[in-house]
Amino acid sequence: MRGIAAFGVGAALLFVQTGLAQMGAPDTPPPVSMQAFAGPLAAKYRVDADRILKASETEDDGYVALTYLCDHIGKRLSGSPQLNTAVEWGAELMRKAGLQNVTVQPVMVPHWVRGSESGAIVAPVTKPLHMLGLGMSVGTPKEGITAEVVFVPSFAALDAMSAEQVKGKIVVFNPGWHGYGFNVMYRGLGPSKAAAKGAVGVLVRSATGLAMQTPHTGALRYDEKVPKIPAAAISVEDALMIERLCKEGPVKVHLQMDAHMEPEVKAGNVIGEIVGSEHPEQVVVIGGHIDSWDVGQGAQDDGSGIMGAFQAVTLIHKLGLKPKRTIRLVFWVNEENGGAGGVAYRKMVGEKIKDQVAAIEMDEGAEKPLGMGYGGFESMMPGAAPFDLNKLPPDQQQSYAALQDIASLLGPIGADRVLPGGGGSDIEPLTDDGVPALAPRTDDQHYFDWHHTDADTLDKVDPKEFRKNAAMLAVVTYVLADMDGRLAGKNAAAAK
Ligand SMILES: [Zn+2]
């Protein structure tokens, strides 16, 4: 999940709160969350919700499928044969589960290939680096590059340096860990900012709070106005060691990367439905992304998301619940390095955008669920004004109240909160056009420990917490698809 700008700046912003919590800083504010209260929606849907929660306790179709996806298909970067295997398998899974109108919407996706890669400190000591090239990076010349390092703790520090200090060097960024939304800027924008000052390569501290000699990849985003230079993530430990060595004197690094782009490949969004009984044209869309990085198994990111959503929707179907509106399950493609699936889905919806009643994306892993995030109306970046419900327009305040009402149904699984900020990269094109966005929110205990690494494997997904996430999604999705009225989206007035 979660890059920057074209690769989903919305999602990146939304996770700052939980990221900050991971810092353990004494002045970290607790995440804003609103308590549930039972109202008319709870009264109307209590019986159905309890049935869903009860059935969820023993439901494991999604986890069984996730296990297959991880162990038999594995990592599935856009352009890879594994991704297309996953797409075909996903469509078959939806058909077998009895969903209606199962289809694969064709989407052309970029095909970035990592190739072989390595890095090492070559002076004043010799030591291999724990590195992982950043997605979409260009490669080095065949023989690699060897250059002196310039250590940079912040963009402000880079700005203060003269071009002379940076020219011909490899910039090593380590801004510390301030949460994903903050650190992702260094991964995404750092390479071109360094190139603008004449750097020949970039190494960036992995976007994680955990030092386990594990590099975390993720997409960079080149500024087309400056030369594209190769860039890789390094482990926290290696970033800190380079920082220490730089204080003693000149440090040299060797970097070799074969990374390159190949022609686009045809892949697709996988789509299946429970068709609404009264308003089939009105859609609550729910899903996650089927692609992953080319390391690990894409278990939490975002296997848990697509399979959590799958389990939620199939559970509604199995229980014979027939919502008035259509529930549409989507496994979006190419979230990690392009966002082509989300854009293609928005295009398909076309002018019928107002029939997209709500969009729910699960792309934060299946850790202990706290409740549902909603909105994405306000920036959650450090320094932004704190969230203030009372400053929102009345329709958005009413929507928060409706969600607090729905959330009260989730008390039995401890997921009865409503948190500001919700959405994801794949639904951002919908959210931007006024569709209300939601996302499960979890306690995020370890998500960024494994995120985009070789360690994002099935064992990281706790079956019990996975079930709770699916149960929460099932209840919320069902109520949103069946209730009278709908939630407000961003720019709701403009979208009307
Ligand atoms: Zn993801």
Coordinates of C-alpha atoms and ligand atoms in Angstrom, one line a residue:
M1 CA 0.0 0.0 0.0
R2 CA 0.5 3.6 -0.1
G3 CA 2.9 5.7 -2.0
I4 CA 2.8 9.4 -2.7
A5 CA 1.0 11.8 -5.0
A6 CA 0.2 9.8 -8.1
F7 CA 0.7 6.7 -6.0
G8 CA -1.8 7.7 -3.5
V9 CA -1.0 10.7 -1.4
G10 CA -4.4 10.5 0.2
A11 CA -3.7 7.2 1.8
A12 CA -0.3 8.4 2.9
L13 CA -1.8 11.4 4.7
L14 CA -4.4 9.3 6.5
F15 CA -1.9 7.2 8.3
V16 CA 0.1 9.8 9.9
Q17 CA -1.8 9.6 13.1
T18 CA -1.1 5.9 13.7
G19 CA 2.5 6.4 12.4
L20 CA 3.1 9.1 15.0
A21 CA 1.8 6.8 17.7
Q22 CA 4.6 4.4 16.7
M23 CA 7.2 7.0 17.5
G24 CA 6.4 6.8 21.1
A25 CA 7.1 10.5 21.4
P26 CA 5.9 11.9 24.8
D27 CA 4.0 14.7 23.1
T28 CA 2.2 12.4 20.6
P29 CA -1.5 13.1 20.8
P30 CA -3.8 10.1 21.0
P31 CA -5.7 9.3 17.8
V32 CA -8.9 11.3 17.5
S33 CA -11.8 8.8 17.8
M34 CA -15.4 9.0 18.4
Q35 CA -17.4 6.7 20.6
A36 CA -20.2 4.7 19.3
F37 CA -23.8 5.3 20.4
A38 CA -26.8 3.2 19.5
G39 CA -29.4 5.1 17.5
P40 CA -32.1 4.2 15.0
L41 CA -29.7 2.4 12.7
A42 CA -28.5 0.1 15.5
A43 CA -32.1 -0.6 16.4
K44 CA -32.9 -1.5 12.8
Y45 CA -29.9 -3.6 12.1
R46 CA -29.0 -5.2 15.4
V47 CA -30.4 -8.7 14.5
D48 CA -28.6 -8.8 11.1
A49 CA -25.4 -7.5 12.6
D50 CA -25.4 -10.1 15.4
R51 CA -25.9 -12.8 12.8
I52 CA -22.9 -11.6 10.9
L53 CA -20.8 -11.3 14.0
K54 CA -21.8 -14.8 15.2
A55 CA -21.1 -16.4 11.8
S56 CA -17.8 -14.5 11.6
E57 CA -16.4 -16.4 14.6
T58 CA -16.0 -19.5 12.6
E59 CA -15.7 -18.1 9.1
D60 CA -12.4 -18.7 7.4
D61 CA -13.0 -18.7 3.6
G62 CA -11.0 -15.5 3.3
Y63 CA -8.1 -16.7 5.4
V64 CA -8.0 -20.0 3.5
A65 CA -7.9 -18.1 0.2
L66 CA -5.2 -15.8 1.6
T67 CA -3.1 -18.8 2.5
Y68 CA -3.3 -20.0 -1.1
L69 CA -2.6 -16.6 -2.5
C70 CA 0.5 -16.2 -0.4
D71 CA 2.0 -19.7 -0.6
H72 CA 1.0 -20.7 -4.1
I73 CA 0.9 -17.5 -6.1
G74 CA 3.1 -15.3 -3.9
K75 CA 4.4 -11.9 -4.6
R76 CA 2.7 -10.2 -7.6
L77 CA 4.2 -7.0 -8.8
S78 CA 2.4 -5.3 -11.7
G79 CA 3.6 -6.7 -15.0
S80 CA 4.6 -10.1 -13.5
P81 CA 3.0 -13.4 -14.6
Q82 CA 2.1 -14.0 -10.9
L83 CA -0.1 -10.9 -10.9
N84 CA -2.1 -12.2 -13.8
T85 CA -2.3 -15.6 -12.2
A86 CA -3.7 -13.9 -9.1
V87 CA -6.2 -12.0 -11.2
E88 CA -7.5 -15.1 -12.9
W89 CA -7.6 -16.9 -9.6
G90 CA -9.4 -14.0 -7.9
A91 CA -12.1 -14.0 -10.5
E92 CA -12.6 -17.8 -10.1
L93 CA -12.7 -17.4 -6.3
M94 CA -15.5 -14.8 -6.7
R95 CA -17.4 -17.1 -9.1
K96 CA -17.1 -20.1 -6.8
A97 CA -18.3 -18.0 -3.9
G98 CA -21.5 -17.3 -5.8
L99 CA -21.0 -13.6 -6.5
Q100 CA -22.8 -12.2 -9.5
N101 CA -21.5 -10.3 -12.6
V102 CA -18.0 -11.5 -12.0
T103 CA -15.7 -9.9 -14.5
V104 CA -12.1 -8.7 -15.0
Q105 CA -11.9 -5.1 -16.2
P106 CA -8.8 -4.9 -18.4
V107 CA -6.2 -2.5 -17.2
M108 CA -2.7 -1.8 -18.7
V109 CA -0.1 -1.7 -16.0
P110 CA 3.5 -0.6 -15.9
H111 CA 6.2 -3.3 -15.8
W112 CA 9.1 -2.3 -13.7
V113 CA 11.8 -5.0 -13.2
R114 CA 14.2 -4.9 -10.3
G115 CA 16.9 -7.2 -11.8
S116 CA 20.0 -7.9 -9.7
E117 CA 21.2 -5.2 -7.3
S118 CA 23.7 -4.7 -4.5
G119 CA 25.3 -2.0 -2.5
A120 CA 28.3 -1.7 -0.2
I121 CA 30.3 0.8 1.9
V122 CA 33.7 0.7 0.3
A123 CA 35.5 3.3 2.4
P124 CA 36.7 3.9 5.1
V125 CA 35.5 0.3 5.8
T126 CA 34.2 -2.4 3.6
K127 CA 30.7 -3.7 4.4
P128 CA 27.8 -4.9 2.2
L129 CA 24.6 -2.9 2.6
H130 CA 21.1 -4.3 3.3
M131 CA 19.5 -2.6 0.4
L132 CA 16.4 -2.9 -1.8
G133 CA 16.0 -0.7 -4.9
L134 CA 13.0 1.6 -4.8
G135 CA 10.2 0.8 -7.1
M136 CA 10.3 2.6 -10.5
S137 CA 14.0 3.5 -10.0
V138 CA 16.3 3.5 -13.0
G139 CA 19.4 1.3 -12.8
T140 CA 23.0 2.2 -12.6
P141 CA 25.5 1.6 -15.4
K142 CA 26.5 -2.0 -15.6
E143 CA 29.6 -1.6 -13.6
G144 CA 27.7 0.3 -11.0
I145 CA 28.6 3.7 -9.4
T146 CA 31.1 4.4 -6.7
A147 CA 30.8 7.8 -5.1
E148 CA 31.3 9.7 -1.9
V149 CA 28.3 10.0 0.3
V150 CA 26.7 13.1 1.6
F151 CA 24.5 12.5 4.7
V152 CA 21.2 14.5 4.8
P153 CA 18.9 14.5 7.8
S154 CA 16.1 16.6 6.2
F155 CA 15.0 18.3 3.0
A156 CA 15.7 21.6 4.8
A157 CA 19.3 20.5 5.3
L158 CA 19.5 19.5 1.6
D159 CA 18.1 22.9 0.6
A160 CA 20.7 24.6 2.7
M161 CA 23.6 22.8 0.9
S162 CA 25.3 24.2 -2.1
A163 CA 25.3 22.3 -5.4
E164 CA 29.0 21.8 -4.9
Q165 CA 28.5 19.8 -1.7
V166 CA 26.1 17.4 -3.5
K167 CA 27.3 17.2 -7.0
G168 CA 28.6 13.8 -8.1
K169 CA 27.7 12.3 -4.7
I170 CA 25.3 9.7 -3.3
V171 CA 22.8 11.3 -1.0
V172 CA 21.9 9.3 2.1
F173 CA 18.6 10.4 3.7
N174 CA 17.8 9.6 7.3
P175 CA 15.1 11.9 8.7
G176 CA 14.5 9.5 11.6
W177 CA 11.1 7.9 11.9
H178 CA 8.1 10.2 12.2
G179 CA 5.4 7.9 10.8
Y180 CA 4.8 6.6 7.4
G181 CA 3.0 9.7 6.0
F182 CA 6.1 11.8 6.8
N183 CA 8.8 9.3 5.9
V184 CA 7.2 8.3 2.6
M185 CA 8.0 11.8 1.3
Y186 CA 11.8 11.1 1.5
R187 CA 11.3 7.8 -0.4
G188 CA 9.1 9.4 -3.0
L189 CA 10.5 12.8 -3.5
G190 CA 14.1 12.4 -2.2
P191 CA 15.6 11.0 -5.3
S192 CA 14.6 13.9 -7.6
K193 CA 15.3 16.5 -4.9
A194 CA 18.9 15.1 -4.6
A195 CA 19.2 14.9 -8.4
A196 CA 18.3 18.5 -8.7
K197 CA 21.4 19.3 -6.7
G198 CA 23.6 17.1 -8.9
A199 CA 23.6 13.8 -6.9
V200 CA 24.2 10.6 -8.8
G201 CA 22.4 8.3 -6.5
V202 CA 20.2 8.1 -3.4
L203 CA 20.0 5.8 -0.4
V204 CA 17.1 6.4 1.9
R205 CA 16.5 5.0 5.3
S206 CA 13.6 2.5 5.2
A207 CA 10.2 3.9 6.1
T208 CA 9.8 2.0 9.4
G209 CA 10.3 2.4 13.1
L210 CA 11.8 -1.1 13.5
A211 CA 15.5 -1.8 13.0
M212 CA 15.9 -5.4 11.9
Q213 CA 18.4 -5.1 9.1
T214 CA 15.5 -5.3 6.7
P215 CA 15.1 -2.8 3.8
H216 CA 11.6 -1.7 2.8
T217 CA 11.0 -0.9 -0.8
G218 CA 8.2 1.3 -2.2
A219 CA 7.6 3.6 -5.1
L220 CA 9.6 6.7 -5.8
R221 CA 8.3 9.4 -8.0
Y222 CA 10.6 11.2 -10.4
D223 CA 10.3 14.8 -11.2
E224 CA 10.5 14.8 -15.0
K225 CA 12.4 18.0 -15.0
V226 CA 15.6 16.6 -13.5
P227 CA 17.8 13.6 -14.4
K228 CA 16.5 10.3 -13.1
I229 CA 19.1 8.8 -10.7
P230 CA 19.1 5.3 -9.1
A231 CA 17.7 5.1 -5.6
A232 CA 17.4 2.3 -3.0
A233 CA 16.2 1.9 0.5
I234 CA 18.7 0.7 3.1
S235 CA 18.1 -0.8 6.5
V236 CA 17.8 1.5 9.5
E237 CA 21.0 0.0 10.9
D238 CA 23.0 0.8 7.7
A239 CA 21.6 4.3 7.6
L240 CA 22.7 4.9 11.1
M241 CA 26.2 3.5 10.5
I242 CA 26.7 5.7 7.5
E243 CA 25.6 8.6 9.5
R244 CA 28.2 7.8 12.2
L245 CA 31.0 7.2 9.7
C246 CA 30.2 10.5 7.9
K247 CA 30.9 12.3 11.2
E248 CA 34.4 10.8 11.1
G249 CA 35.3 11.7 7.5
P250 CA 34.6 10.9 3.9
V251 CA 32.6 7.7 3.2
K252 CA 32.3 6.0 -0.1
V253 CA 29.6 3.7 -1.4
H254 CA 29.3 1.4 -4.4
L255 CA 25.8 0.8 -5.9
Q256 CA 24.8 -1.5 -8.6
M257 CA 21.2 -1.9 -9.9
D258 CA 19.8 -3.5 -13.1
A259 CA 16.4 -1.9 -12.5
H260 CA 14.5 -0.9 -15.7
M261 CA 11.1 -0.5 -17.3
E262 CA 9.7 -2.9 -19.8
P263 CA 6.6 -2.4 -22.0
E264 CA 3.2 -2.2 -20.3
V265 CA 1.3 -5.4 -19.6
K266 CA -2.4 -6.1 -19.7
A267 CA -3.8 -7.0 -16.3
G268 CA -7.1 -6.2 -14.7
N269 CA -9.4 -5.2 -11.8
V270 CA -11.3 -8.2 -10.5
I271 CA -15.0 -7.4 -9.9
G272 CA -17.9 -9.3 -8.4
E273 CA -21.3 -8.3 -7.0
I274 CA -24.2 -8.9 -4.7
V275 CA -26.9 -7.1 -6.8
G276 CA -29.2 -4.8 -4.9
S277 CA -32.8 -5.8 -4.4
E278 CA -34.3 -2.3 -4.8
H279 CA -31.6 0.0 -6.2
P280 CA -29.3 -2.3 -8.2
E281 CA -27.7 0.8 -9.9
Q282 CA -26.6 2.2 -6.6
V283 CA -23.3 0.7 -5.5
V284 CA -21.3 0.4 -2.3
V285 CA -17.8 -0.6 -3.5
I286 CA -15.4 -2.4 -1.2
G287 CA -12.0 -3.9 -1.8
G288 CA -8.3 -3.7 -1.7
H289 CA -5.4 -4.1 -4.2
I290 CA -4.4 -7.4 -5.7
D291 CA -0.9 -6.4 -6.7
S292 CA 2.0 -6.3 -4.3
W293 CA 5.7 -5.5 -4.3
D294 CA 8.2 -8.0 -5.6
V295 CA 9.4 -9.2 -2.2
G296 CA 7.7 -11.2 0.5
Q297 CA 4.2 -12.6 -0.2
G298 CA 2.1 -9.4 -0.1
A299 CA 0.3 -11.0 2.9
Q300 CA -0.7 -8.0 4.9
D301 CA -0.2 -5.6 1.9
D302 CA -2.6 -6.1 0.6
G303 CA -3.6 -9.8 0.5
S304 CA -5.3 -9.3 3.9
G305 CA -7.2 -6.4 2.4
I306 CA -8.6 -8.2 -0.6
M307 CA -9.3 -11.3 1.3
G308 CA -10.8 -9.5 4.3
A309 CA -13.2 -7.7 1.9
F310 CA -13.9 -11.0 0.1
Q311 CA -14.8 -12.7 3.4
A312 CA -17.0 -9.8 4.3
V313 CA -18.9 -9.8 1.1
T314 CA -19.2 -13.6 0.8
L315 CA -20.4 -13.8 4.4
I316 CA -23.3 -11.4 3.6
H317 CA -24.1 -13.6 0.6
K318 CA -23.9 -16.9 2.6
L319 CA -26.2 -15.5 5.2
G320 CA -28.8 -14.7 2.5
L321 CA -28.8 -11.0 3.4
K322 CA -30.2 -9.0 0.5
P323 CA -29.3 -5.3 0.7
K324 CA -31.3 -2.8 -1.3
R325 CA -28.2 -1.5 -3.0
T326 CA -25.5 -3.4 -4.9
I327 CA -22.4 -4.4 -3.0
R328 CA -19.5 -4.5 -5.4
L329 CA -16.2 -6.3 -4.5
V330 CA -13.2 -5.0 -6.3
F331 CA -9.6 -6.3 -6.3
W332 CA -7.9 -3.2 -7.8
V333 CA -4.7 -3.6 -9.7
N334 CA -1.4 -1.7 -9.7
E335 CA -1.8 0.3 -6.5
E336 CA 1.8 0.0 -5.5
N337 CA 3.5 1.6 -8.5
G338 CA 1.0 3.5 -10.7
G339 CA -2.5 3.4 -9.5
A340 CA -3.8 2.3 -12.9
G341 CA -6.6 0.1 -11.4
G342 CA -8.2 2.9 -9.4
V343 CA -8.1 5.3 -12.4
A344 CA -9.6 2.7 -14.7
Y345 CA -12.4 1.9 -12.2
R346 CA -13.2 5.6 -12.0
K347 CA -13.3 5.8 -15.8
M348 CA -15.6 2.9 -16.0
V349 CA -18.0 4.5 -13.5
G350 CA -18.0 7.6 -15.7
E351 CA -20.9 10.0 -15.3
K352 CA -22.7 7.7 -12.9
I353 CA -20.4 8.8 -10.1
K354 CA -23.4 9.7 -7.9
D355 CA -24.5 6.1 -7.9
Q356 CA -21.3 5.2 -6.1
V357 CA -22.9 5.5 -2.6
A358 CA -19.7 4.7 -0.6
A359 CA -16.2 3.4 -1.2
I360 CA -14.4 1.2 1.3
E361 CA -10.8 0.2 1.0
M362 CA -8.9 -2.1 3.3
D363 CA -5.2 -1.5 2.9
E364 CA -3.8 -1.1 6.3
G365 CA -3.3 -4.8 7.2
A366 CA -5.6 -7.0 9.4
E367 CA -4.3 -6.2 12.8
K368 CA -6.6 -5.6 15.8
P369 CA -9.5 -3.5 14.4
L370 CA -10.4 -0.3 16.3
G371 CA -13.3 0.8 14.1
M372 CA -13.9 2.6 10.8
G373 CA -12.1 5.6 9.4
Y374 CA -14.3 8.0 7.5
G375 CA -13.8 11.1 5.5
G376 CA -10.4 12.2 4.5
F377 CA -11.7 15.7 4.6
E378 CA -8.9 17.2 6.5
S379 CA -5.1 17.0 6.2
M380 CA -3.6 14.8 8.9
M381 CA -0.1 15.9 8.2
P382 CA 2.1 17.1 11.1
G383 CA 1.4 20.7 11.6
A384 CA -2.1 20.6 10.1
A385 CA -5.0 22.0 12.2
P386 CA -6.3 19.3 14.5
F387 CA -9.5 17.5 13.4
D388 CA -12.6 19.4 14.6
L389 CA -15.9 17.8 14.0
N390 CA -17.8 21.0 14.8
K391 CA -16.1 22.8 11.9
L392 CA -17.4 20.4 9.4
P393 CA -20.5 21.1 7.3
P394 CA -23.8 19.7 8.7
D395 CA -24.1 16.8 6.3
Q396 CA -20.6 15.6 7.3
Q397 CA -21.4 15.9 11.0
Q398 CA -24.6 13.9 10.4
S399 CA -22.6 11.3 8.6
Y400 CA -20.3 10.9 11.5
A401 CA -23.3 10.5 13.8
A402 CA -24.7 7.8 11.5
L403 CA -21.4 6.0 11.5
Q404 CA -21.3 6.2 15.3
D405 CA -24.7 4.6 15.3
I406 CA -23.6 1.8 13.0
A407 CA -20.3 1.4 15.0
S408 CA -22.3 0.6 18.1
L409 CA -23.2 -2.7 16.4
L410 CA -19.5 -3.6 16.5
G411 CA -19.1 -3.4 20.3
P412 CA -18.9 -7.2 20.7
I413 CA -15.7 -7.3 18.7
G414 CA -14.2 -4.2 20.2
A415 CA -14.3 -2.2 16.9
D416 CA -16.9 0.4 17.8
R417 CA -15.0 3.6 17.1
V418 CA -15.2 6.1 14.3
L419 CA -12.0 7.8 13.3
P420 CA -11.5 10.7 11.0
G421 CA -9.6 10.0 7.9
G422 CA -10.5 7.0 5.7
G423 CA -9.9 5.9 2.2
G424 CA -7.1 4.5 0.2
S425 CA -5.1 5.1 -3.0
D426 CA -7.4 2.9 -5.2
I427 CA -10.6 4.8 -4.2
E428 CA -9.0 8.2 -4.2
P429 CA -10.3 8.9 -7.8
L430 CA -13.8 8.3 -6.4
T431 CA -13.2 10.2 -3.2
D432 CA -11.9 13.2 -5.2
D433 CA -15.3 13.3 -7.0
G434 CA -17.4 13.3 -3.8
V435 CA -17.8 9.6 -3.0
P436 CA -17.6 9.1 0.8
A437 CA -14.6 7.1 1.7
L438 CA -14.1 4.6 4.5
A439 CA -11.3 2.3 5.7
P440 CA -10.9 -0.1 8.5
R441 CA -8.6 1.3 11.2
T442 CA -6.4 -1.0 13.3
D443 CA -4.0 -0.5 16.2
D444 CA -1.2 -0.7 13.6
Q445 CA 1.1 -2.4 16.0
H446 CA 3.4 -4.0 13.5
Y447 CA 2.2 -3.1 10.1
F448 CA 5.2 -0.9 9.2
D449 CA 7.6 -3.5 10.6
W450 CA 6.9 -5.8 7.6
H451 CA 5.5 -3.3 5.1
H452 CA 7.0 -3.7 1.6
T453 CA 9.6 -6.2 2.8
D454 CA 10.6 -9.8 2.3
A455 CA 9.0 -10.4 5.7
D456 CA 5.4 -9.6 4.6
T457 CA 4.4 -13.2 4.8
L458 CA 1.2 -15.1 5.9
D459 CA 2.4 -15.7 9.4
K460 CA 2.1 -12.0 10.0
V461 CA -1.7 -12.1 9.6
D462 CA -3.4 -13.3 12.8
P463 CA -6.5 -15.4 11.8
K464 CA -8.5 -14.1 14.8
E465 CA -7.9 -10.4 14.0
F466 CA -8.4 -11.1 10.3
R467 CA -11.9 -12.5 11.2
K468 CA -12.7 -9.4 13.2
N469 CA -11.7 -7.1 10.4
A470 CA -13.9 -9.1 8.0
A471 CA -16.8 -9.0 10.4
M472 CA -16.5 -5.2 10.9
L473 CA -16.4 -4.7 7.1
A474 CA -19.4 -7.0 6.6
V475 CA -21.6 -5.2 9.1
V476 CA -20.6 -1.7 7.9
T477 CA -20.9 -2.6 4.2
Y478 CA -24.3 -4.3 4.6
V479 CA -25.8 -1.4 6.6
L480 CA -24.4 1.2 4.1
A481 CA -25.9 -0.8 1.2
D482 CA -29.3 -1.2 2.8
M483 CA -30.0 1.9 4.9
D484 CA -32.2 4.8 3.9
G485 CA -30.0 7.8 3.1
R486 CA -26.3 7.9 2.5
L487 CA -23.1 9.4 3.9
A488 CA -21.7 12.7 2.7
G489 CA -18.5 12.8 0.7
K490 CA -15.8 15.4 0.3
N491 CA -17.1 18.4 -1.7
A492 CA -20.6 17.0 -1.2
A493 CA -22.2 20.2 -2.3
A494 CA -20.2 20.3 -5.5
A495 CA -21.0 16.6 -6.2
K496 CA -24.7 17.1 -5.9
Ligands
ZN1 ZN -1.2 -1.6 0.0

